[in-house]
mmCIF file of C-alpha atoms in Angstrom:
data_model
loop_
_atom_site.group_PDB
_atom_site.id
_atom_site.type_symbol
_atom_site.label_atom_id
_atom_site.label_comp_id
_atom_site.label_asym_id
_atom_site.label_seq_id
_atom_site.Cartn_x
_atom_site.Cartn_y
_atom_site.Cartn_z
ATOM 1 C CA MET A 44 38.308 16.223 98.010
ATOM 2 C CA ALA A 45 38.486 17.757 94.839
ATOM 3 C CA LYS A 46 40.680 21.133 94.640
ATOM 4 C CA THR A 47 38.579 24.036 94.040
ATOM 5 C CA TYR A 48 40.233 25.624 90.826
ATOM 6 C CA VAL A 49 41.221 28.964 91.186
ATOM 7 C CA GLU A 50 40.921 32.084 88.166
ATOM 8 C CA PRO A 51 44.196 33.043 87.893
ATOM 9 C CA THR A 52 44.937 37.298 88.959
ATOM 10 C CA LEU A 53 45.845 39.192 85.982
ATOM 11 C CA ILE A 54 49.067 38.827 88.280
ATOM 12 C CA ASP A 55 49.834 35.916 88.151
ATOM 13 C CA ARG A 56 49.615 35.066 84.609
ATOM 14 C CA ILE A 57 51.915 36.976 84.497
ATOM 15 C CA ARG A 58 54.429 36.241 87.070
ATOM 16 C CA ALA A 59 53.762 32.768 85.641
ATOM 17 C CA ASP A 60 54.732 34.165 81.742
ATOM 18 C CA TYR A 61 58.011 36.869 82.607
ATOM 19 C CA PHE A 62 58.626 36.180 85.470
ATOM 20 C CA SER A 63 58.935 32.604 86.549
ATOM 21 C CA SER A 64 62.930 31.998 86.284
ATOM 22 C CA ARG A 65 65.839 33.806 87.265
ATOM 23 C CA MET A 66 66.272 34.572 83.549
ATOM 24 C CA ASP A 67 62.464 35.227 82.202
ATOM 25 C CA THR A 68 62.910 38.331 84.873
ATOM 26 C CA ALA A 69 66.314 39.492 83.090
ATOM 27 C CA MET A 70 65.085 38.975 79.848
ATOM 28 C CA THR A 71 62.054 40.973 80.743
ATOM 29 C CA THR A 72 63.795 43.500 83.000
ATOM 30 C CA VAL A 73 65.657 44.060 79.651
ATOM 31 C CA PHE A 74 63.223 43.893 77.027
ATOM 32 C CA GLY A 75 61.309 46.195 79.407
ATOM 33 C CA ALA A 76 63.924 48.646 78.845
ATOM 34 C CA LEU A 77 64.433 49.100 75.802
ATOM 35 C CA ALA A 78 61.120 48.786 75.031
ATOM 36 C CA LEU A 79 60.063 51.977 77.638
ATOM 37 C CA TRP A 80 63.009 53.849 76.197
ATOM 38 C CA VAL A 81 62.349 52.910 72.321
ATOM 39 C CA ILE A 82 57.914 54.482 73.032
ATOM 40 C CA TYR A 83 60.053 58.056 75.007
ATOM 41 C CA ASN A 84 62.150 58.552 71.878
ATOM 42 C CA LEU A 85 59.215 58.098 69.684
ATOM 43 C CA VAL A 86 56.883 60.510 71.817
ATOM 44 C CA SER A 87 59.686 62.337 72.762
ATOM 45 C CA TRP A 88 60.378 62.149 69.291
ATOM 46 C CA GLY A 89 57.024 61.682 67.699
ATOM 47 C CA ILE A 90 54.415 63.944 69.748
ATOM 48 C CA VAL A 91 55.922 65.845 72.880
ATOM 49 C CA ASN A 92 58.700 68.344 70.089
ATOM 50 C CA ALA A 93 56.940 67.883 67.100
ATOM 51 C CA VAL A 94 56.063 70.638 65.259
ATOM 52 C CA TRP A 95 53.034 70.804 63.443
ATOM 53 C CA SER A 96 52.674 73.584 61.207
ATOM 54 C CA ALA A 97 53.549 74.760 57.833
ATOM 55 C CA GLU A 98 53.904 77.908 59.241
ATOM 56 C CA ASN A 99 57.076 76.938 61.183
ATOM 57 C CA ARG A 100 59.241 75.087 59.432
ATOM 58 C CA ASP A 101 62.352 77.610 60.262
ATOM 59 C CA LEU A 102 61.543 75.770 63.502
ATOM 60 C CA CYS A 103 62.513 72.099 61.937
ATOM 61 C CA ALA A 104 64.792 73.214 59.180
ATOM 62 C CA HIS A 105 66.553 74.529 62.600
ATOM 63 C CA GLY A 106 66.210 71.257 64.410
ATOM 64 C CA SER A 107 63.637 71.337 67.129
ATOM 65 C CA GLY A 108 64.625 68.528 67.866
ATOM 66 C CA GLY A 109 61.704 66.599 66.706
ATOM 67 C CA ALA A 110 59.238 65.581 63.830
ATOM 68 C CA CYS A 111 58.379 67.869 60.839
ATOM 69 C CA TRP A 112 54.708 67.310 61.048
ATOM 70 C CA GLY A 113 54.306 70.258 59.042
ATOM 71 C CA VAL A 114 54.649 68.711 55.640
ATOM 72 C CA ILE A 115 52.009 66.865 55.599
ATOM 73 C CA ASP A 116 50.335 70.509 56.603
ATOM 74 C CA SER A 117 52.332 71.595 53.530
ATOM 75 C CA ARG A 118 52.004 69.193 51.324
ATOM 76 C CA TRP A 119 48.884 66.859 52.626
ATOM 77 C CA ARG A 120 46.709 67.204 49.082
ATOM 78 C CA LEU A 121 49.679 66.454 47.004
ATOM 79 C CA ILE A 122 50.278 62.889 49.428
ATOM 80 C CA LEU A 123 46.297 62.597 48.732
ATOM 81 C CA PHE A 124 45.154 63.840 44.763
ATOM 82 C CA GLY A 125 48.671 63.391 43.390
ATOM 83 C CA LEU A 126 48.451 65.527 39.442
ATOM 84 C CA TYR A 127 44.331 65.314 40.463
ATOM 85 C CA PRO A 128 43.863 68.933 39.176
ATOM 86 C CA TYR A 129 43.628 71.167 42.659
ATOM 87 C CA GLU A 130 40.217 72.154 41.971
ATOM 88 C CA GLU A 131 38.822 69.144 41.249
ATOM 89 C CA GLN A 132 39.944 67.139 44.289
ATOM 90 C CA TRP A 133 36.594 66.885 45.939
ATOM 91 C CA ARG A 134 35.638 64.658 44.023
ATOM 92 C CA SER A 135 38.590 62.062 44.495
ATOM 93 C CA ALA A 136 38.631 62.477 48.223
ATOM 94 C CA LEU A 137 34.751 61.391 47.483
ATOM 95 C CA ALA A 138 35.081 58.433 45.263
ATOM 96 C CA CYS A 139 37.493 57.403 47.645
ATOM 97 C CA LEU A 140 34.863 57.037 50.659
ATOM 98 C CA ALA A 141 32.723 55.956 48.076
ATOM 99 C CA ILE A 142 35.141 52.660 48.156
ATOM 100 C CA VAL A 143 35.253 52.563 51.587
ATOM 101 C CA LEU A 144 31.620 52.302 52.614
ATOM 102 C CA VAL A 145 30.795 50.183 50.033
ATOM 103 C CA GLY A 146 33.157 48.275 52.103
ATOM 104 C CA GLY A 147 31.969 48.474 55.466
ATOM 105 C CA LEU A 148 28.925 47.392 53.839
ATOM 106 C CA SER A 149 30.779 44.145 52.689
ATOM 107 C CA CYS A 150 30.467 43.655 56.665
ATOM 108 C CA VAL A 151 27.204 43.780 57.221
ATOM 109 C CA PRO A 152 25.373 39.560 56.585
ATOM 110 C CA TYR A 153 23.114 41.232 54.500
ATOM 111 C CA PHE A 154 25.170 41.431 51.771
ATOM 112 C CA TRP A 155 27.321 38.049 51.599
ATOM 113 C CA ASN A 156 25.200 36.998 48.895
ATOM 114 C CA ALA A 157 27.251 36.355 45.542
ATOM 115 C CA LYS A 158 24.522 38.328 43.281
ATOM 116 C CA ARG A 159 24.120 41.461 46.497
ATOM 117 C CA ILE A 160 28.526 41.622 46.627
ATOM 118 C CA THR A 161 28.494 42.002 43.448
ATOM 119 C CA THR A 162 25.936 44.488 42.448
ATOM 120 C CA LEU A 163 27.578 46.656 45.646
ATOM 121 C CA TRP A 164 30.913 46.584 44.196
ATOM 122 C CA LEU A 165 30.330 46.985 40.945
ATOM 123 C CA ALA A 166 27.413 50.614 41.771
ATOM 124 C CA GLY A 167 30.781 51.179 44.502
ATOM 125 C CA PHE A 168 33.359 50.855 41.685
ATOM 126 C CA ALA A 169 31.450 52.575 38.713
ATOM 127 C CA THR A 170 29.946 55.307 41.086
ATOM 128 C CA PHE A 171 34.431 55.716 42.462
ATOM 129 C CA TYR A 172 35.055 55.338 37.993
ATOM 130 C CA VAL A 173 32.531 58.500 37.612
ATOM 131 C CA LEU A 174 33.473 61.047 39.498
ATOM 132 C CA MET A 175 37.374 60.633 38.462
ATOM 133 C CA ARG A 176 36.502 60.525 35.165
ATOM 134 C CA GLY A 177 34.324 62.962 34.486
ATOM 135 C CA GLY A 178 32.665 63.760 32.103
ATOM 136 C CA TYR A 179 28.624 62.639 33.045
ATOM 137 C CA PHE A 180 26.722 65.254 35.536
ATOM 138 C CA GLY A 181 27.574 68.404 34.217
ATOM 139 C CA LEU A 182 31.411 66.645 36.237
ATOM 140 C CA THR A 183 34.324 68.281 34.054
ATOM 141 C CA PRO A 184 37.002 65.010 32.649
ATOM 142 C CA VAL A 185 39.834 64.266 33.449
ATOM 143 C CA PHE A 186 41.845 62.502 32.051
ATOM 144 C CA GLU A 187 43.181 59.003 34.057
ATOM 145 C CA GLN A 188 47.029 60.844 32.773
ATOM 146 C CA ASN A 189 46.320 63.167 36.000
ATOM 147 C CA TRP A 190 44.911 60.422 38.252
ATOM 148 C CA GLY A 191 46.907 59.976 41.412
ATOM 149 C CA GLY A 192 48.570 59.312 45.451
ATOM 150 C CA LEU A 193 45.490 57.389 47.578
ATOM 151 C CA SER A 194 42.849 57.121 44.616
ATOM 152 C CA LEU A 195 44.828 55.643 42.403
ATOM 153 C CA THR A 196 46.082 53.182 45.190
ATOM 154 C CA ILE A 197 42.584 53.000 45.348
ATOM 155 C CA PHE A 198 41.436 51.909 41.921
ATOM 156 C CA ILE A 199 44.662 49.950 40.919
ATOM 157 C CA PHE A 200 43.513 48.049 43.979
ATOM 158 C CA ALA A 201 39.879 48.269 43.290
ATOM 159 C CA ALA A 202 39.633 47.153 39.264
ATOM 160 C CA THR A 203 41.515 44.392 40.189
ATOM 161 C CA SER A 204 40.784 42.303 42.698
ATOM 162 C CA LEU A 205 36.612 43.023 40.991
ATOM 163 C CA LEU A 206 38.230 41.718 38.029
ATOM 164 C CA GLY A 207 41.085 39.104 38.790
ATOM 165 C CA MET A 208 38.596 37.596 40.726
ATOM 166 C CA PRO A 209 36.008 36.699 38.888
ATOM 167 C CA LEU A 210 39.524 35.478 37.104
ATOM 168 C CA ALA A 211 40.764 33.135 40.044
ATOM 169 C CA ILE A 212 37.394 31.521 40.565
ATOM 170 C CA ILE A 213 36.969 29.661 36.072
ATOM 171 C CA PHE A 214 41.132 29.337 35.851
ATOM 172 C CA ALA A 215 40.577 27.333 39.188
ATOM 173 C CA LEU A 216 37.232 25.317 38.255
ATOM 174 C CA LEU A 217 39.270 24.739 34.428
ATOM 175 C CA ARG A 218 41.944 23.271 36.501
ATOM 176 C CA ARG A 219 39.931 20.714 38.166
ATOM 177 C CA SER A 220 38.581 19.804 34.821
ATOM 178 C CA GLU A 221 37.477 16.325 34.095
ATOM 179 C CA LEU A 222 39.555 17.191 30.570
ATOM 180 C CA PRO A 223 43.232 16.775 30.906
ATOM 181 C CA VAL A 224 43.797 18.714 27.583
ATOM 182 C CA ILE A 225 42.281 22.085 29.181
ATOM 183 C CA ALA A 226 43.419 20.540 32.601
ATOM 184 C CA LYS A 227 46.482 20.740 31.792
ATOM 185 C CA THR A 228 46.268 23.304 29.992
ATOM 186 C CA MET A 229 45.419 26.012 32.667
ATOM 187 C CA GLY A 230 47.698 24.553 34.573
ATOM 188 C CA ILE A 231 50.484 25.260 32.277
ATOM 189 C CA ILE A 232 49.773 28.344 32.133
ATOM 190 C CA ILE A 233 49.228 28.988 35.788
ATOM 191 C CA ASP A 234 51.976 28.011 36.700
ATOM 192 C CA THR A 235 54.304 29.961 34.375
ATOM 193 C CA ILE A 236 52.628 33.514 35.452
ATOM 194 C CA ARG A 237 53.700 32.252 38.692
ATOM 195 C CA SER A 238 56.620 32.023 38.019
ATOM 196 C CA LEU A 239 57.402 35.258 35.812
ATOM 197 C CA PRO A 240 58.050 38.332 38.583
ATOM 198 C CA LEU A 241 55.058 41.061 38.574
ATOM 199 C CA LEU A 242 57.359 44.044 37.566
ATOM 200 C CA SER A 243 58.542 41.941 33.995
ATOM 201 C CA ILE A 244 54.117 41.297 33.609
ATOM 202 C CA MET A 245 53.642 45.042 34.281
ATOM 203 C CA PHE A 246 56.762 46.065 31.936
ATOM 204 C CA THR A 247 54.388 43.255 28.869
ATOM 205 C CA PHE A 248 51.630 44.526 29.601
ATOM 206 C CA ALA A 249 52.339 48.856 29.894
ATOM 207 C CA ILE A 250 55.865 48.878 27.129
ATOM 208 C CA VAL A 251 55.923 45.628 25.037
ATOM 209 C CA LEU A 252 51.989 45.372 24.262
ATOM 210 C CA PRO A 253 52.081 48.297 22.082
ATOM 211 C CA PHE A 254 54.205 46.983 20.141
ATOM 212 C CA VAL A 255 52.216 43.592 19.641
ATOM 213 C CA LEU A 256 48.802 44.310 19.315
ATOM 214 C CA PRO A 257 46.578 46.976 16.689
ATOM 215 C CA ASP A 258 45.535 50.907 18.362
ATOM 216 C CA TRP A 259 42.448 49.985 18.721
ATOM 217 C CA LEU A 260 43.112 47.240 20.829
ATOM 218 C CA THR A 261 45.774 49.058 23.196
ATOM 219 C CA GLY A 262 43.355 51.538 25.308
ATOM 220 C CA ASP A 263 45.738 53.285 27.783
ATOM 221 C CA LYS A 264 48.494 52.145 29.933
ATOM 222 C CA LEU A 265 47.338 52.639 32.974
ATOM 223 C CA TYR A 266 43.998 49.783 31.726
ATOM 224 C CA ARG A 267 46.781 47.213 30.050
ATOM 225 C CA VAL A 268 48.822 47.710 33.999
ATOM 226 C CA ILE A 269 45.191 46.789 35.825
ATOM 227 C CA VAL A 270 44.660 44.163 32.952
ATOM 228 C CA GLY A 271 48.344 42.601 33.647
ATOM 229 C CA TYR A 272 47.715 42.634 38.196
ATOM 230 C CA ALA A 273 44.379 40.646 37.853
ATOM 231 C CA LEU A 274 46.141 38.344 34.759
ATOM 232 C CA PHE A 275 49.199 37.872 38.257
ATOM 233 C CA PHE A 276 45.978 38.690 41.076
ATOM 234 C CA ALA A 277 44.423 35.761 39.879
ATOM 235 C CA CYS A 278 46.975 32.473 38.893
ATOM 236 C CA TYR A 279 47.395 33.001 42.346
ATOM 237 C CA GLN A 280 44.223 33.528 43.340
ATOM 238 C CA ALA A 281 43.223 30.529 41.766
ATOM 239 C CA GLU A 282 45.659 27.767 43.188
ATOM 240 C CA ILE A 283 44.417 29.627 47.426
ATOM 241 C CA ILE A 284 40.837 28.552 45.916
ATOM 242 C CA ARG A 285 42.176 24.909 44.318
ATOM 243 C CA GLY A 286 43.756 24.306 47.560
ATOM 244 C CA GLY A 287 39.891 25.208 49.454
ATOM 245 C CA MET A 288 38.275 23.056 47.257
ATOM 246 C CA GLN A 289 40.091 19.904 47.094
ATOM 247 C CA ALA A 290 39.890 20.479 50.920
ATOM 248 C CA LEU A 291 36.362 19.287 50.842
ATOM 249 C CA PRO A 292 35.135 15.948 50.907
ATOM 250 C CA ALA A 293 34.358 14.232 48.639
ATOM 251 C CA GLY A 294 31.227 13.046 49.626
ATOM 252 C CA GLN A 295 29.517 16.078 49.417
ATOM 253 C CA GLU A 296 29.675 16.826 45.408
ATOM 254 C CA GLU A 297 28.510 13.040 45.400
ATOM 255 C CA ALA A 298 25.924 13.677 48.020
ATOM 256 C CA ALA A 299 24.474 16.689 45.191
ATOM 257 C CA LYS A 300 25.556 14.472 42.248
ATOM 258 C CA ALA A 301 22.616 12.088 43.437
ATOM 259 C CA LEU A 302 20.137 14.307 44.567
ATOM 260 C CA GLY A 303 19.862 15.861 40.463
ATOM 261 C CA MET A 304 22.024 18.811 40.795
ATOM 262 C CA GLY A 305 23.543 20.822 37.711
ATOM 263 C CA TYR A 306 27.766 20.782 37.703
ATOM 264 C CA TRP A 307 26.827 24.657 38.341
ATOM 265 C CA HIS A 308 23.964 24.293 40.889
ATOM 266 C CA ARG A 309 26.815 22.019 42.404
ATOM 267 C CA ILE A 310 30.442 24.714 42.024
ATOM 268 C CA GLY A 311 27.360 27.504 42.594
ATOM 269 C CA TYR A 312 25.932 26.269 45.487
ATOM 270 C CA ILE A 313 28.192 23.814 48.140
ATOM 271 C CA VAL A 314 31.680 23.753 46.088
ATOM 272 C CA LEU A 315 32.758 27.642 46.263
ATOM 273 C CA PRO A 316 30.796 28.623 48.829
ATOM 274 C CA GLN A 317 32.619 25.263 51.495
ATOM 275 C CA ALA A 318 36.175 26.589 49.084
ATOM 276 C CA PHE A 319 36.163 30.659 49.876
ATOM 277 C CA ARG A 320 35.484 29.429 54.110
ATOM 278 C CA ASN A 321 38.238 27.368 53.864
ATOM 279 C CA ALA A 322 40.451 28.825 51.915
ATOM 280 C CA LEU A 323 40.238 32.766 53.917
ATOM 281 C CA PRO A 324 42.739 33.506 55.731
ATOM 282 C CA PRO A 325 45.199 33.033 52.374
ATOM 283 C CA THR A 326 42.721 34.432 50.801
ATOM 284 C CA ILE A 327 42.581 38.077 52.714
ATOM 285 C CA ASN A 328 46.401 37.736 52.272
ATOM 286 C CA GLN A 329 46.253 37.953 49.008
ATOM 287 C CA PHE A 330 44.064 40.877 49.244
ATOM 288 C CA VAL A 331 47.150 43.093 51.397
ATOM 289 C CA ILE A 332 49.319 41.958 49.205
ATOM 290 C CA THR A 333 47.831 42.968 46.473
ATOM 291 C CA PHE A 334 47.013 46.184 47.750
ATOM 292 C CA LYS A 335 50.604 47.157 48.913
ATOM 293 C CA GLU A 336 51.693 45.925 45.371
ATOM 294 C CA THR A 337 50.198 48.421 43.732
ATOM 295 C CA SER A 338 53.305 51.104 44.766
ATOM 296 C CA LEU A 339 55.015 49.235 42.081
ATOM 297 C CA VAL A 340 53.320 51.035 39.412
ATOM 298 C CA ALA A 341 55.614 53.964 40.525
ATOM 299 C CA ILE A 342 58.569 52.326 38.274
ATOM 300 C CA ILE A 343 56.121 52.539 35.019
ATOM 301 C CA GLY A 344 55.085 56.227 36.269
ATOM 302 C CA PHE A 345 52.283 55.691 37.789
ATOM 303 C CA PHE A 346 52.249 58.242 40.081
ATOM 304 C CA GLU A 347 50.125 56.172 43.167
ATOM 305 C CA VAL A 348 50.783 58.081 46.643
ATOM 306 C CA VAL A 349 54.076 56.584 47.340
ATOM 307 C CA LYS A 350 55.078 58.145 44.284
ATOM 308 C CA SER A 351 53.841 61.415 45.619
ATOM 309 C CA GLY A 352 55.312 61.358 48.815
ATOM 310 C CA ASP A 353 58.157 61.780 47.678
ATOM 311 C CA ALA A 354 57.551 64.604 45.652
ATOM 312 C CA ALA A 355 55.462 65.642 48.105
ATOM 313 C CA PHE A 356 59.271 66.621 50.205
ATOM 314 C CA GLY A 357 61.246 66.801 47.145
ATOM 315 C CA ASN A 358 61.802 70.195 46.826
ATOM 316 C CA ALA A 359 64.448 73.029 48.088
ATOM 317 C CA GLU A 360 61.707 73.274 51.248
ATOM 318 C CA TRP A 361 61.298 70.143 52.616
ATOM 319 C CA ASN A 362 63.280 68.154 50.834
ATOM 320 C CA PHE A 363 64.816 67.406 54.849
ATOM 321 C CA ALA A 364 61.850 65.564 55.501
ATOM 322 C CA HIS A 365 60.762 62.606 53.830
ATOM 323 C CA VAL A 366 60.931 60.236 58.177
ATOM 324 C CA GLU A 367 57.715 62.252 57.949
ATOM 325 C CA VAL A 368 56.572 61.669 55.420
ATOM 326 C CA TYR A 369 57.372 57.407 54.751
ATOM 327 C CA SER A 370 56.441 57.726 58.191
ATOM 328 C CA PHE A 371 52.602 59.957 56.711
ATOM 329 C CA VAL A 372 52.661 57.377 54.454
ATOM 330 C CA ALA A 373 53.276 54.030 56.168
ATOM 331 C CA LEU A 374 50.441 54.806 58.456
ATOM 332 C CA ILE A 375 48.183 54.983 55.100
ATOM 333 C CA TYR A 376 49.218 51.524 54.581
ATOM 334 C CA PHE A 377 48.616 49.844 57.009
ATOM 335 C CA VAL A 378 44.757 51.642 57.937
ATOM 336 C CA PHE A 379 44.290 49.806 55.360
ATOM 337 C CA VAL A 380 45.693 46.089 55.705
ATOM 338 C CA PHE A 381 44.690 46.492 59.326
ATOM 339 C CA ALA A 382 40.678 47.449 58.427
ATOM 340 C CA LEU A 383 41.215 44.277 55.617
ATOM 341 C CA SER A 384 42.605 41.751 57.950
ATOM 342 C CA ARG A 385 40.419 43.111 60.944
ATOM 343 C CA TYR A 386 37.611 42.077 58.670
ATOM 344 C CA GLY A 387 38.727 39.179 57.588
ATOM 345 C CA ALA A 388 39.047 37.357 61.303
ATOM 346 C CA TYR A 389 35.733 38.993 61.188
ATOM 347 C CA LEU A 390 34.040 36.260 58.766
ATOM 348 C CA GLU A 391 36.542 34.234 59.808
ATOM 349 C CA ARG A 392 34.764 34.466 63.237
ATOM 350 C CA ARG A 393 30.493 34.058 61.759
ATOM 351 C CA LEU A 394 31.733 31.327 59.193
ATOM 352 C CA ALA A 395 32.603 29.367 61.347
ATOM 353 C CA VAL A 396 29.210 29.412 62.484
ATOM 354 C CA ALA A 397 28.335 27.155 60.184
ATOM 355 C CA GLU A 398 31.043 23.463 62.093
ATOM 356 C CA ARG A 399 29.799 23.863 65.061
#
C-alpha cells in the first residue's frame, strides 16, 4: 500500500534545515547567537537609548549611549532639499511626490502600453520640472544651481532614464542592422563608451565640452552631465536589449515577415515586447545601478542627497553625528532601490503569464 504524503510542519522544516546534524546544530547556534547580539545592540543603540529631538543635542554630545537622531530632526530639510530656497521647499516635495505617483501608476496594467507609459512619464517629468524650475503659473523661478538633496537625485535619475531608454532601443536596433557598416560602427561606439569609467564621461561632459562646443550649444552643466549619464546608460542597456532579442526564436520574426508585416511593425509588436520580457531582470538591475550612481555627481559640485548629508553634519553643532546622517541617507536609497526591485518582481510575475 502506498504511503500517504504528509506535509511537514514548520518545526519539521526548521529541524531538517538547521539541526539535521551536529555540525548544522553548532553553526546554527553560533550564528544565531551572533545575530541576536547584533540585533540587540542595534535596537539598543538605534531605538532604546537614542536621542530623537534636536532640543536634547547635549545628551548626544556628552554620550547618551545611543544614536543621535536629533540631527535628522534638525537637518532633514537640508538632506532632502539641499540648497533649494526654504520658503519654496513645498514645491520640491510636491515634485518628488509626482514622480513617486507616476512610479506607482506604472504598476497599473492599464498603462502597460508604449504610448500610455510614455505619456505618463513625460507628463510626470514635465510636472516635476515645472514645480522645481518655476517661472510658470506664478511660481518663483529657482535655477538649477539651487537644486539639491533628494529632489536633485530623483531629477537626474528620471531624466537619465527617459533619455537613455529610447537611445538604448535605437542603439540595439542599429547594432542588429543587416548593413555591416552600421552594425560594426554602432558596436565600436557602444564598446568604447562601455570601456570608459563613468567618472571620465561625467568630467568630459561637465568640463571639457564647453571648450569644444559653441556657447549656444553648451547649455547648463547639469544637463550636460545628464546627457553623459544617459549615453552611458544607453550603451549598457542596448546590450541588455540586444541579448533579449537574440533569445527570441528566429521563427517568430520569419513568421511575421511571411504575414507581410513591415519592419517597424515586427519590431514594435513582435520583437521588442518579448525582448523586454526576456531582459527584465537585468533591466531592473540597470535602473537600480543608475539610481545609486547619481551620487557620483557630488564629485563635480552638485548638491545631491549624499552631498547634502555631508553638509548636514559638516558644522560644529552636529559634527559627531555622521553615522546617523549616513544611516538616514542609506535608508532613503534602500527605500527607492527596494521599491524598484519589488516592481521588477511584480512585472516578472505578471509577464510570466504569457509563458504558461
